[in-house]
Coordinates of C-alpha atoms and ligand atoms in Angstrom, one line a residue:
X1 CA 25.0 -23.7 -11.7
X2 CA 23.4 -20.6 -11.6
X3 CA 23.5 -18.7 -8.4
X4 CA 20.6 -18.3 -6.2
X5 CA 19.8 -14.6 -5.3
X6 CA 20.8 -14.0 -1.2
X7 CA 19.9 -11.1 1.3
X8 CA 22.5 -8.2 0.4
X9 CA 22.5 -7.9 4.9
X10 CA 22.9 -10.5 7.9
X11 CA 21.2 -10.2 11.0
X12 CA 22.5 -8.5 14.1
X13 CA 19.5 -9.3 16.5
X14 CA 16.3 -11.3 16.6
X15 CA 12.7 -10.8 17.8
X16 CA 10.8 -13.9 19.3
X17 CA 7.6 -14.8 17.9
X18 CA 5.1 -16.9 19.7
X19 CA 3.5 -19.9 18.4
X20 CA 0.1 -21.3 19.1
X21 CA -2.1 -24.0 18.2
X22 CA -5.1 -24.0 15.3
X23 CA -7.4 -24.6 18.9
X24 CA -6.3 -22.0 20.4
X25 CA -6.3 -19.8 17.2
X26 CA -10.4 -20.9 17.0
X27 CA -11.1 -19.1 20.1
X28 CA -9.1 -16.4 20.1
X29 CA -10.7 -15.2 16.5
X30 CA -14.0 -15.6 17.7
X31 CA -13.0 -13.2 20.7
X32 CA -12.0 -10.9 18.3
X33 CA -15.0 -10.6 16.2
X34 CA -13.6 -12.6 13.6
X35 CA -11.6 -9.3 12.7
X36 CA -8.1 -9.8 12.6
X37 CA -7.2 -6.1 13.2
X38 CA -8.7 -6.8 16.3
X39 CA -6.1 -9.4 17.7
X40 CA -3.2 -8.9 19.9
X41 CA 0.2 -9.4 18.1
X42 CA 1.5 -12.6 20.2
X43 CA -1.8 -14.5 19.1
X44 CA -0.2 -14.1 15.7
X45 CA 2.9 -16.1 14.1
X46 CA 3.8 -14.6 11.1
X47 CA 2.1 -11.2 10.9
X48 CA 1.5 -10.5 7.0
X49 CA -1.7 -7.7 7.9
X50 CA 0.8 -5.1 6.9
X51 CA 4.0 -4.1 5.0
X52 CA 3.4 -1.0 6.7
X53 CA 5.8 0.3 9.5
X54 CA 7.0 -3.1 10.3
X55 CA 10.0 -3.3 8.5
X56 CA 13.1 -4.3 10.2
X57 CA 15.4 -0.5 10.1
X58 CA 19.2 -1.1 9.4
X59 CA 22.4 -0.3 11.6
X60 CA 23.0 2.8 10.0
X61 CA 18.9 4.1 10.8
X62 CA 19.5 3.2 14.4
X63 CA 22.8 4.9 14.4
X64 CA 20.7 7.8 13.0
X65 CA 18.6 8.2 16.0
X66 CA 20.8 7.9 18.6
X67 CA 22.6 11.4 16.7
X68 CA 19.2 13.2 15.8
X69 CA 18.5 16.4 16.5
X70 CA 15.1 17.3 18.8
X71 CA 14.8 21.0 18.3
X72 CA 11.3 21.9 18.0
X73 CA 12.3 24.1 15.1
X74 CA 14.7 24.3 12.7
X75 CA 15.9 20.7 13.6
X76 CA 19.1 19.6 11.8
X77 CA 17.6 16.3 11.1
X78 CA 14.8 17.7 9.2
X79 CA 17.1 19.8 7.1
X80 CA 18.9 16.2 6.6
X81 CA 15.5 15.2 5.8
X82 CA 14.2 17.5 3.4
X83 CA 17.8 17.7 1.5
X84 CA 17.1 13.9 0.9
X85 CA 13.5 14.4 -0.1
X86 CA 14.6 17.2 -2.7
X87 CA 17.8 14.6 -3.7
X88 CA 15.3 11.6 -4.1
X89 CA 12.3 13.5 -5.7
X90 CA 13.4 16.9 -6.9
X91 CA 10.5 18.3 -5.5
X92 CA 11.2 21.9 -3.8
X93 CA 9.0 22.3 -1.0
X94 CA 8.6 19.8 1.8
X95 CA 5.8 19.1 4.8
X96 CA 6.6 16.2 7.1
X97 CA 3.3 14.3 8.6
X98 CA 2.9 12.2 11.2
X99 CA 1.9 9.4 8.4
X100 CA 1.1 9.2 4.9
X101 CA -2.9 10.0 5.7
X102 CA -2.3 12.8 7.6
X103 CA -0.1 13.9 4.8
X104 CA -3.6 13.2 2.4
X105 CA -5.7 15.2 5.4
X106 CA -3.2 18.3 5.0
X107 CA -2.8 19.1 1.3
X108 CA -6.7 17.5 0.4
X109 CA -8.1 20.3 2.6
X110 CA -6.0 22.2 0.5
X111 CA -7.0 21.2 -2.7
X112 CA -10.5 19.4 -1.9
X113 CA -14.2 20.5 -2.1
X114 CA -17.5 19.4 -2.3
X115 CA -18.7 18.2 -5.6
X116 CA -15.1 17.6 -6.5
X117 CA -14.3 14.4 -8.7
X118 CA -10.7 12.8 -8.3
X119 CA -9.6 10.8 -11.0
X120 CA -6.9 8.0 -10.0
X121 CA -6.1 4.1 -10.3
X122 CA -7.6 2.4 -7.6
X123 CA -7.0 4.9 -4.8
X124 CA -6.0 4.0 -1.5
X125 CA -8.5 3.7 1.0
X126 CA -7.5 6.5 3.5
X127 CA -7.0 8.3 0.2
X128 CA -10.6 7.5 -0.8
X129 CA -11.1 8.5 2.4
X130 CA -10.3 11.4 2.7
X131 CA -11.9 12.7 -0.8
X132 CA -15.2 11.0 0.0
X133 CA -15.0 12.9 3.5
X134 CA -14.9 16.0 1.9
X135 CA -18.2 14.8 0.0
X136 CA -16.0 14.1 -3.3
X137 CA -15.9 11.7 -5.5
X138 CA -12.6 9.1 -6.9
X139 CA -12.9 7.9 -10.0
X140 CA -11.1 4.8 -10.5
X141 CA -9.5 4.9 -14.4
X142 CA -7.1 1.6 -14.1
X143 CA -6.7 -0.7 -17.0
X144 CA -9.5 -3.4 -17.2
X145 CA -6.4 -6.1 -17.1
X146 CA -6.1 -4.9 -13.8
X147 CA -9.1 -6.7 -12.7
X148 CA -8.4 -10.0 -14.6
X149 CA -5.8 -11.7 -12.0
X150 CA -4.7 -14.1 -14.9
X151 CA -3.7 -11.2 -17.2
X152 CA -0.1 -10.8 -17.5
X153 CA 0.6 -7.0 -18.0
X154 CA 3.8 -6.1 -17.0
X155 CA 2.2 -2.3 -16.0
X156 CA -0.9 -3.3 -14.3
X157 CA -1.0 -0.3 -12.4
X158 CA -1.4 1.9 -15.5
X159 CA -4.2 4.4 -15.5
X160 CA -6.3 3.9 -18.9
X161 CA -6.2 7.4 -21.0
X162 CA -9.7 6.7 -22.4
X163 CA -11.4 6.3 -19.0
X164 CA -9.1 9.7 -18.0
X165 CA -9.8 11.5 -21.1
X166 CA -13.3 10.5 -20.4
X167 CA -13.4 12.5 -16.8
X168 CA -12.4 15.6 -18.1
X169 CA -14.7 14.8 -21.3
X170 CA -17.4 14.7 -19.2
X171 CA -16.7 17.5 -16.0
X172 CA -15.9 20.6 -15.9
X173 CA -12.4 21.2 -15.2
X174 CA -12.8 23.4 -12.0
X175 CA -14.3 20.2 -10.4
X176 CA -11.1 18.3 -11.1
X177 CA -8.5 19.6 -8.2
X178 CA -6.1 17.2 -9.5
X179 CA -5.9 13.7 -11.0
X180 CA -3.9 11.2 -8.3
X181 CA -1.3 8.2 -9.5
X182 CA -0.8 6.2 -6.7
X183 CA 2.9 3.9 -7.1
X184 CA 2.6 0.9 -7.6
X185 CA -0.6 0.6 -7.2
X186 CA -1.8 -0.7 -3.7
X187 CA -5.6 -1.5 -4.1
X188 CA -5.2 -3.5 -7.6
X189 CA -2.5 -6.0 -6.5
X190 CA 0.8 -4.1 -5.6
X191 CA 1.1 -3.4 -9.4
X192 CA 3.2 -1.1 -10.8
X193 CA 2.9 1.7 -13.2
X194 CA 4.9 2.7 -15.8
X195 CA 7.2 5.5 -17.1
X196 CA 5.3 5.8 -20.6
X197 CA 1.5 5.9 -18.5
X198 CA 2.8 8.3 -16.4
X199 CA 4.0 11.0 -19.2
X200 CA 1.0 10.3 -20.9
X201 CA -1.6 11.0 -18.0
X202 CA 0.8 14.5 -17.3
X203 CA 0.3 14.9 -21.1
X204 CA -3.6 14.8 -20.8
X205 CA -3.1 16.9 -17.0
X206 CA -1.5 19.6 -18.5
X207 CA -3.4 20.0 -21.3
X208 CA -6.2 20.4 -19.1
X209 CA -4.4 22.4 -16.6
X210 CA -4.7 20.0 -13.7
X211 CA -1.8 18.8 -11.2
X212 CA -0.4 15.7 -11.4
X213 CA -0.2 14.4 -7.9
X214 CA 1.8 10.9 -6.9
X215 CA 0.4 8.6 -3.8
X216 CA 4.1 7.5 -3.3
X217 CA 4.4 5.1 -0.5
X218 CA 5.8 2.9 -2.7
X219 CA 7.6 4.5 -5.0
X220 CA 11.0 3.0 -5.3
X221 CA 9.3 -0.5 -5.5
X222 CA 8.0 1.1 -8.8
X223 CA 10.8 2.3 -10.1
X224 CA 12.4 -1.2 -9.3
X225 CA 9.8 -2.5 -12.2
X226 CA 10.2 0.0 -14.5
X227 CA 13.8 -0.9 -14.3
X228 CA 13.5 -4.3 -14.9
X229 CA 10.3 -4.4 -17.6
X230 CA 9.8 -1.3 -19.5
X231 CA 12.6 -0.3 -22.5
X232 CA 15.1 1.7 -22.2
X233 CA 15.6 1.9 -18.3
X234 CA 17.6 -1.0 -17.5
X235 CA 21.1 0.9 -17.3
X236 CA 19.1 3.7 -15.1
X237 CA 19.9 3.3 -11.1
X238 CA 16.4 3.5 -9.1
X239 CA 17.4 6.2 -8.2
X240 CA 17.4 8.4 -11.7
X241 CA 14.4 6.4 -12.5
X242 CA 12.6 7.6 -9.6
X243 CA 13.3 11.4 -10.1
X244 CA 12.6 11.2 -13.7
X245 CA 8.7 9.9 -12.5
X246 CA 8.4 12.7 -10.1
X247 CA 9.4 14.9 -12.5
X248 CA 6.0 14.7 -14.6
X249 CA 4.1 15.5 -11.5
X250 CA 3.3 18.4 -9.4
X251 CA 3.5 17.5 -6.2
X252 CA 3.5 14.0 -4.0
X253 CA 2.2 12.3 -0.5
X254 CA 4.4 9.5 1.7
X255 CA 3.6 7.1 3.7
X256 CA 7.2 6.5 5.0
X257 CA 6.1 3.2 6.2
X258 CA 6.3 1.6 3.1
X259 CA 9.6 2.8 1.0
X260 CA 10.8 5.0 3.4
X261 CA 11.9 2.0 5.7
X262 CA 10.8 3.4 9.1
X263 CA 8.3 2.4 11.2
X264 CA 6.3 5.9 11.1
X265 CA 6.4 8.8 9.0
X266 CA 4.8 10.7 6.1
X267 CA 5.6 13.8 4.2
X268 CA 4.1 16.0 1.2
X269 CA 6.5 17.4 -1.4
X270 CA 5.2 20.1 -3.8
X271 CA 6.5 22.5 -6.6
X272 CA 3.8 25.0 -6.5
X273 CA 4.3 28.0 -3.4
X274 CA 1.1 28.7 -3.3
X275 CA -0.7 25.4 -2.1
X276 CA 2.9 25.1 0.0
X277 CA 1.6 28.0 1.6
X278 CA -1.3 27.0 2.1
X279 CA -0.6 23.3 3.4
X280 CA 1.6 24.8 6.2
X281 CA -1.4 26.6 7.8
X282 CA -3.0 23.1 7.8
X283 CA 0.0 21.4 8.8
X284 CA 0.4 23.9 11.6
X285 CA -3.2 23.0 13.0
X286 CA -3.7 19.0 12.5
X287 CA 0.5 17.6 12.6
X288 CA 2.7 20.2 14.2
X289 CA 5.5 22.9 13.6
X290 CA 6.5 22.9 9.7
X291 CA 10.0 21.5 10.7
X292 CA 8.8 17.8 12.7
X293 CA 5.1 17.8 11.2
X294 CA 4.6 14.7 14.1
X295 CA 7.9 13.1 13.8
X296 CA 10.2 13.0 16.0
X297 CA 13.9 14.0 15.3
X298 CA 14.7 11.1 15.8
X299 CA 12.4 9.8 13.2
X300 CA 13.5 12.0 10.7
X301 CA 17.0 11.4 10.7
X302 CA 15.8 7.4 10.5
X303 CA 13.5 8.6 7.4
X304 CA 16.6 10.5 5.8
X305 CA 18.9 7.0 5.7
X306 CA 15.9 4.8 4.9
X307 CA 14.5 6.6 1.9
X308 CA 18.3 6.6 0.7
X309 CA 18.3 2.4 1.2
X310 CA 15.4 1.9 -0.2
X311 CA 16.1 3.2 -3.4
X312 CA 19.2 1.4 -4.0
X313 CA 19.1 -1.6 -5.9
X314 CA 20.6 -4.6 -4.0
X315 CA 18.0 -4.2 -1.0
X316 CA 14.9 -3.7 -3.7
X317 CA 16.2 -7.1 -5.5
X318 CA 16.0 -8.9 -2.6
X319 CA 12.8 -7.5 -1.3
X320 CA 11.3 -7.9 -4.1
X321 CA 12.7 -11.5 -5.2
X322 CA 11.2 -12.8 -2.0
X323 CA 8.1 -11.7 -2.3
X324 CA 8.6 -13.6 -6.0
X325 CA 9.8 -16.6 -4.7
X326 CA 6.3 -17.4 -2.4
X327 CA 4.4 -16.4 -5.4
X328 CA 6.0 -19.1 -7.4
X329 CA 5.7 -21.6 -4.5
X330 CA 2.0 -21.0 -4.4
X331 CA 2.0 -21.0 -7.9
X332 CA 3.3 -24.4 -8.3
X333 CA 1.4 -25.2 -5.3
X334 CA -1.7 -24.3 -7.8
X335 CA -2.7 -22.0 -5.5
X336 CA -4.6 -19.0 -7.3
X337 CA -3.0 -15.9 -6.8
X338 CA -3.0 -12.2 -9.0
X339 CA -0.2 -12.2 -11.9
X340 CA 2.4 -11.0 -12.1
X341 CA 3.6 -11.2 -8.6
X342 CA 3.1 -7.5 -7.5
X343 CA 6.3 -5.9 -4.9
X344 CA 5.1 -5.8 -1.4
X345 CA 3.1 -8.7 -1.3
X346 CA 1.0 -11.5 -2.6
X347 CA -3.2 -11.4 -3.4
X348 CA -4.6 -14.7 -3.2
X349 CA -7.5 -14.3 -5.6
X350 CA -10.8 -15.5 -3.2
X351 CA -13.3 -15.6 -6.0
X352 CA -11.1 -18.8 -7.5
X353 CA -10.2 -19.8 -4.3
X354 CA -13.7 -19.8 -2.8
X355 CA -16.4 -19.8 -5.5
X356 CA -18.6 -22.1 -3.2
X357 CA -19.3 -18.7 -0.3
X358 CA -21.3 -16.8 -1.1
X359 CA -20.4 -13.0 -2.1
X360 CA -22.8 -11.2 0.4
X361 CA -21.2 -13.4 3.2
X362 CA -17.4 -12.2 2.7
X363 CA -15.5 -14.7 0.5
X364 CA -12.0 -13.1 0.8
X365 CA -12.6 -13.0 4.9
X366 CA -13.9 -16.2 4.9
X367 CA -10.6 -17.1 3.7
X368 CA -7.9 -14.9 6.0
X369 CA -9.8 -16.3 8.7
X370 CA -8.7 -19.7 7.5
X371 CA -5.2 -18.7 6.5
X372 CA -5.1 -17.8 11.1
X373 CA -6.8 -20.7 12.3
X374 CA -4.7 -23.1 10.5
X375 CA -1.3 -21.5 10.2
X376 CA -1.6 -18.5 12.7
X377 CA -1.1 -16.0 9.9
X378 CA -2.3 -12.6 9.8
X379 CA -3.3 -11.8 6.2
X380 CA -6.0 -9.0 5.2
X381 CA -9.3 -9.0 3.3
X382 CA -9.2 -6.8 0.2
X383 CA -12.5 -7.0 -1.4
X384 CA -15.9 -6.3 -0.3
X385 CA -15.3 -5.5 3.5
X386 CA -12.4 -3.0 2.2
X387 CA -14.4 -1.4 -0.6
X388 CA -17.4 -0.8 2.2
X389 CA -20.7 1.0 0.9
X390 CA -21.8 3.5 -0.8
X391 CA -21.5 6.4 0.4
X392 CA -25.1 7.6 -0.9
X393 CA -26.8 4.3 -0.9
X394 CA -25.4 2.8 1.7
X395 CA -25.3 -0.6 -0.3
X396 CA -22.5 -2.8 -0.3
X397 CA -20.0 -2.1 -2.9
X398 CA -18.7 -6.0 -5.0
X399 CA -15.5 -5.0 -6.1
X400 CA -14.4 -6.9 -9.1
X401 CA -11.5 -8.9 -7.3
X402 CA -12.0 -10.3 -3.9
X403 CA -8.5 -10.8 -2.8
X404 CA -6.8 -11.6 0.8
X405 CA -3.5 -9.6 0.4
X406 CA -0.2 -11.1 2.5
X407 CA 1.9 -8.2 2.4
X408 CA 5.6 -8.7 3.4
X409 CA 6.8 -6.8 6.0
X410 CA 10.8 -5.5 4.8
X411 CA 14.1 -7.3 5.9
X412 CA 11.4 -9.2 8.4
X413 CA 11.3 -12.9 7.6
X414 CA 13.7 -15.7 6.0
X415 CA 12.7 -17.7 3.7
X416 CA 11.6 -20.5 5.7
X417 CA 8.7 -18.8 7.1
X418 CA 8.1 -18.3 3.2
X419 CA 8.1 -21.9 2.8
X420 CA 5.6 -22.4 5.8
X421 CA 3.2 -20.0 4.5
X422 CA 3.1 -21.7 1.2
X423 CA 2.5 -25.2 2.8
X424 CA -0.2 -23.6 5.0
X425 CA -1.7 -22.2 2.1
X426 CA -1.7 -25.5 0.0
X427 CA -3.5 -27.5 3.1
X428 CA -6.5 -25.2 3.0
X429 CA -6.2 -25.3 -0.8
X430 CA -6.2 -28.8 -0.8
X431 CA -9.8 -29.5 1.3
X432 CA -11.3 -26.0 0.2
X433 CA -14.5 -28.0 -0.9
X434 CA -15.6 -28.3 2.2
X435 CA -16.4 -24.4 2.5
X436 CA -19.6 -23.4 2.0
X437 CA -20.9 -20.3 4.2
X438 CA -19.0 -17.1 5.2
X439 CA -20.0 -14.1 7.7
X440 CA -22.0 -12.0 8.3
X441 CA -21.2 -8.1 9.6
X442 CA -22.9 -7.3 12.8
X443 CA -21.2 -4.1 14.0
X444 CA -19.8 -1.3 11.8
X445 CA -18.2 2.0 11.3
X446 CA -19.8 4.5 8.8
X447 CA -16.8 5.2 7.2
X448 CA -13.1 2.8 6.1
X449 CA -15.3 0.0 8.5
X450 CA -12.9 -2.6 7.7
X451 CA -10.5 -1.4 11.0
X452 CA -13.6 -1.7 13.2
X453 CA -16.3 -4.0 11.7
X454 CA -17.7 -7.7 13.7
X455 CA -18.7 -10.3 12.7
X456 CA -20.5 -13.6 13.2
X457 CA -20.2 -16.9 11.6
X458 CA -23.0 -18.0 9.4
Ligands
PLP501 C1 -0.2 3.2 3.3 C2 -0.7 4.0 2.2 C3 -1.3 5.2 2.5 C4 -1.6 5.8 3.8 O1 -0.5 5.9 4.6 P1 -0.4 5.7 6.2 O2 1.0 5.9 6.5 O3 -0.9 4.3 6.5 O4 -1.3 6.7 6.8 C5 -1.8 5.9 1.3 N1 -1.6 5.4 0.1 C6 -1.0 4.2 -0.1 C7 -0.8 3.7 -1.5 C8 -0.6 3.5 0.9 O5 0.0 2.3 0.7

């Protein structure tokens, strides 16, 4: 018989979680709006909102803080810190943030101006954010498989040269600050991207002139794939894989809440002096001394041990393998959800799930409302209240996919609450006729509403 994969840890102490009843569930969603950011955490079961900074930190990360150093500057623990950075990414220069945002706020007011246009594959929303704040525009250049959940790409992260080549075609190349790769690829499904893609889009950068930057947070979840589906990698430890990506860009932003297995935490890395320079004086103003950047020491020195386990191969196989394994059971379950399974979580696709609500009344929160009522799990909406509106028009913007994204917190659940999420999942599968009408938004904020927004029932 062939072995089953198992956890490559065991557990040394447990966290209660409260359970509740889909009655209670009813009301307490209607208090909140019918936004799910906007309920308290024991109203929740199993929390899926996030991956984000709710990862369960090892022995050795706790060890780390008890022996971290506080000094305001020149803290050992960032010097552990940034050796670990240079090991991991062979970057040179290094800027801890508070989080990976800040980290975007500090080297786009840098690099960003009005009029600007940032090529990417489906950017991140703080980091659309933060271009459209500066009254810039991303340009979203992902492979059209990317928006056909069926598709079975192994790469579906990859930017597509045409679209690329077609931005610099079409813009003159002081408007371009720098085209943005974000690993694996958050906003299209978790998808990765792959070696090849990546030395082709610094091909077309350099030609032009233009950095390379990497949206990172998940970085070593990438290099996990490119390990296991593209040629001529599978002898290469994550680790060599990851420094070999890095080493086609200029430059990088963290969110250490995703691969950097701590519960806060960002960081910029850069090759160039010049915008290092630069970034410091910004640093300095919004995060905090050059040497904590908004971290504690503490934090640091819990950074430094989780970036190291999170690129080593027996924690990514199990991460990602369970992630896999409720794809497959929602699979069989006929459940329809975006292929291939992408690393940090699963994307139920809504528009095959739902077709029967309407668009304009929020399909994809139509159904993570569901997914809490019933099972008391906290999923997210990533479609049409995520993608919000135009910034000039102020119309809604209909992405192609609307998807409600259960991320997997990491080294958080067993695989039991796996199988209870699946079963949930095929209950409201199985009587999904009977939904007809959505919500509508009655409250929201001008800018990345989805945090803030209210709604009622239709
Ligand atoms: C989480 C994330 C960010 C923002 O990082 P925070 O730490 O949440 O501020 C940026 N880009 C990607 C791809 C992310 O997943």
């Amino acid at each position: 018989m062939k072995l089953p994969y198992a956890e490559p840890y065991k557990i040394k102490m447990v966290e209660s979680i409260k359970r509740s009843t889909p009655e209670q569930r009813k009301k307490w969603i209607k208090e909140a709006h019918y936004n799910l950011f906007n309920l308290s955490s024991d109203k929740v079961y199993i929390d899926l909102l996030t991956d984000s900074g709710t990862g369960a930190m090892s022995d050795k990360q706790w060890g780390a803080l008890m022996e971290a150093d506080e000094s305001y500057a020149g803290s050992q623990s960032f010097l552990k810190l940034k050796e670990t950075v240079q090991k991991i990414t062979g970057f040179k220069y290094f800027l801890p943030t508070h989080q990976g945002r800040a980290a975007e706020n500090v080297l786009f007011s840098v690099l960003v101006k009005e009029g600007d246009i940032v090529p990417g594959n489906s950017h991140f929303d703080t980091t659309k954010g933060h271009i459209e704040f500066r009254k810039a525009t991303a340009i979203d250049c992902t492979i059209d498989e990317a928006f056909d959940t069926e598709n079975m790409h192994p790469f579906k992260g990859n930017i597509d040269l045409k679209k690329l080549q077609k931005v610099f075609d079409e813009n003159p190349v002081e408007k371009i600050p720098f085209v943005i790769i974000t690993i694996t690829n958050n906003s299209s499904g978790g998808q990765p991207v792959s070696m090849e893609n990546v030395k082709a889009v610094s091909k077309i950068c350099k030609k032009n002139k233009v950095p390379l930057l990497f949206d990172s947070a998940r970085f070593a979840e990438n290099a996990y794939f490119v390990k296991m589906r593209e040629k001529g990698y599978q002898k290469k430890s994550i680790k060599e894989i990851a420094k070999k990506m890095f080493s086609f860009g200029d430059g990088m932003t963290m969110s250490s809440k995703k691969d950097g297995l701590v519960n806060m935490g960002g960081f910029i890395a850069l090759n160039d002096e010049e915008i290092f320079k630069k970034a410091t004086v910004f640093n300095i103003m919004y995060e905090g001394f050059i040497t904590y950047g908004g971290m504690s020491g503490r934090d640091m020195a819990a950074l430094a041990v989780g970036l190291d386990e999170a690129t080593e191969f027996d924690y990514l196989e199990s991460r990602i393998k369970q992630v896999t394994y409720l794809g497959n059971k929602l699979i069989e379950y006929n459940v329809p959800v975006q292929h291939p399974i992408g690393g940090h979580a699963i994307f139920i696709d809504a528009n095959k799930f739902v077709p029967t609500i309407p668009r304009d009344e929020y399909r994809a929160q139509a159904l993570a409302i569901e997914l809490y009522i019933i099972g008391g799990i906290r999923g997210v909406e990533i479609g049409t209240v995520l993608a919000d509106r135009d910034p000039f028009t102020r119309k809604n913007r209909y992405p192609e996919l609307e998807l409600v994204r259960l991320a997997i917190p990491r080294r958080t659940y067993t695989h039991n609450h796996m199988e209870y999420i699946a079963a949930v999942l095929k209950n409201i599968y199985d009587s999904r006729a009977e939904a007809k009408s959505g919500y509508r938004i009655i409250d929201e904020a001008p800018i990345m509403r989805h945090f803030t927004v209210k709604f009622e029932k239709i």
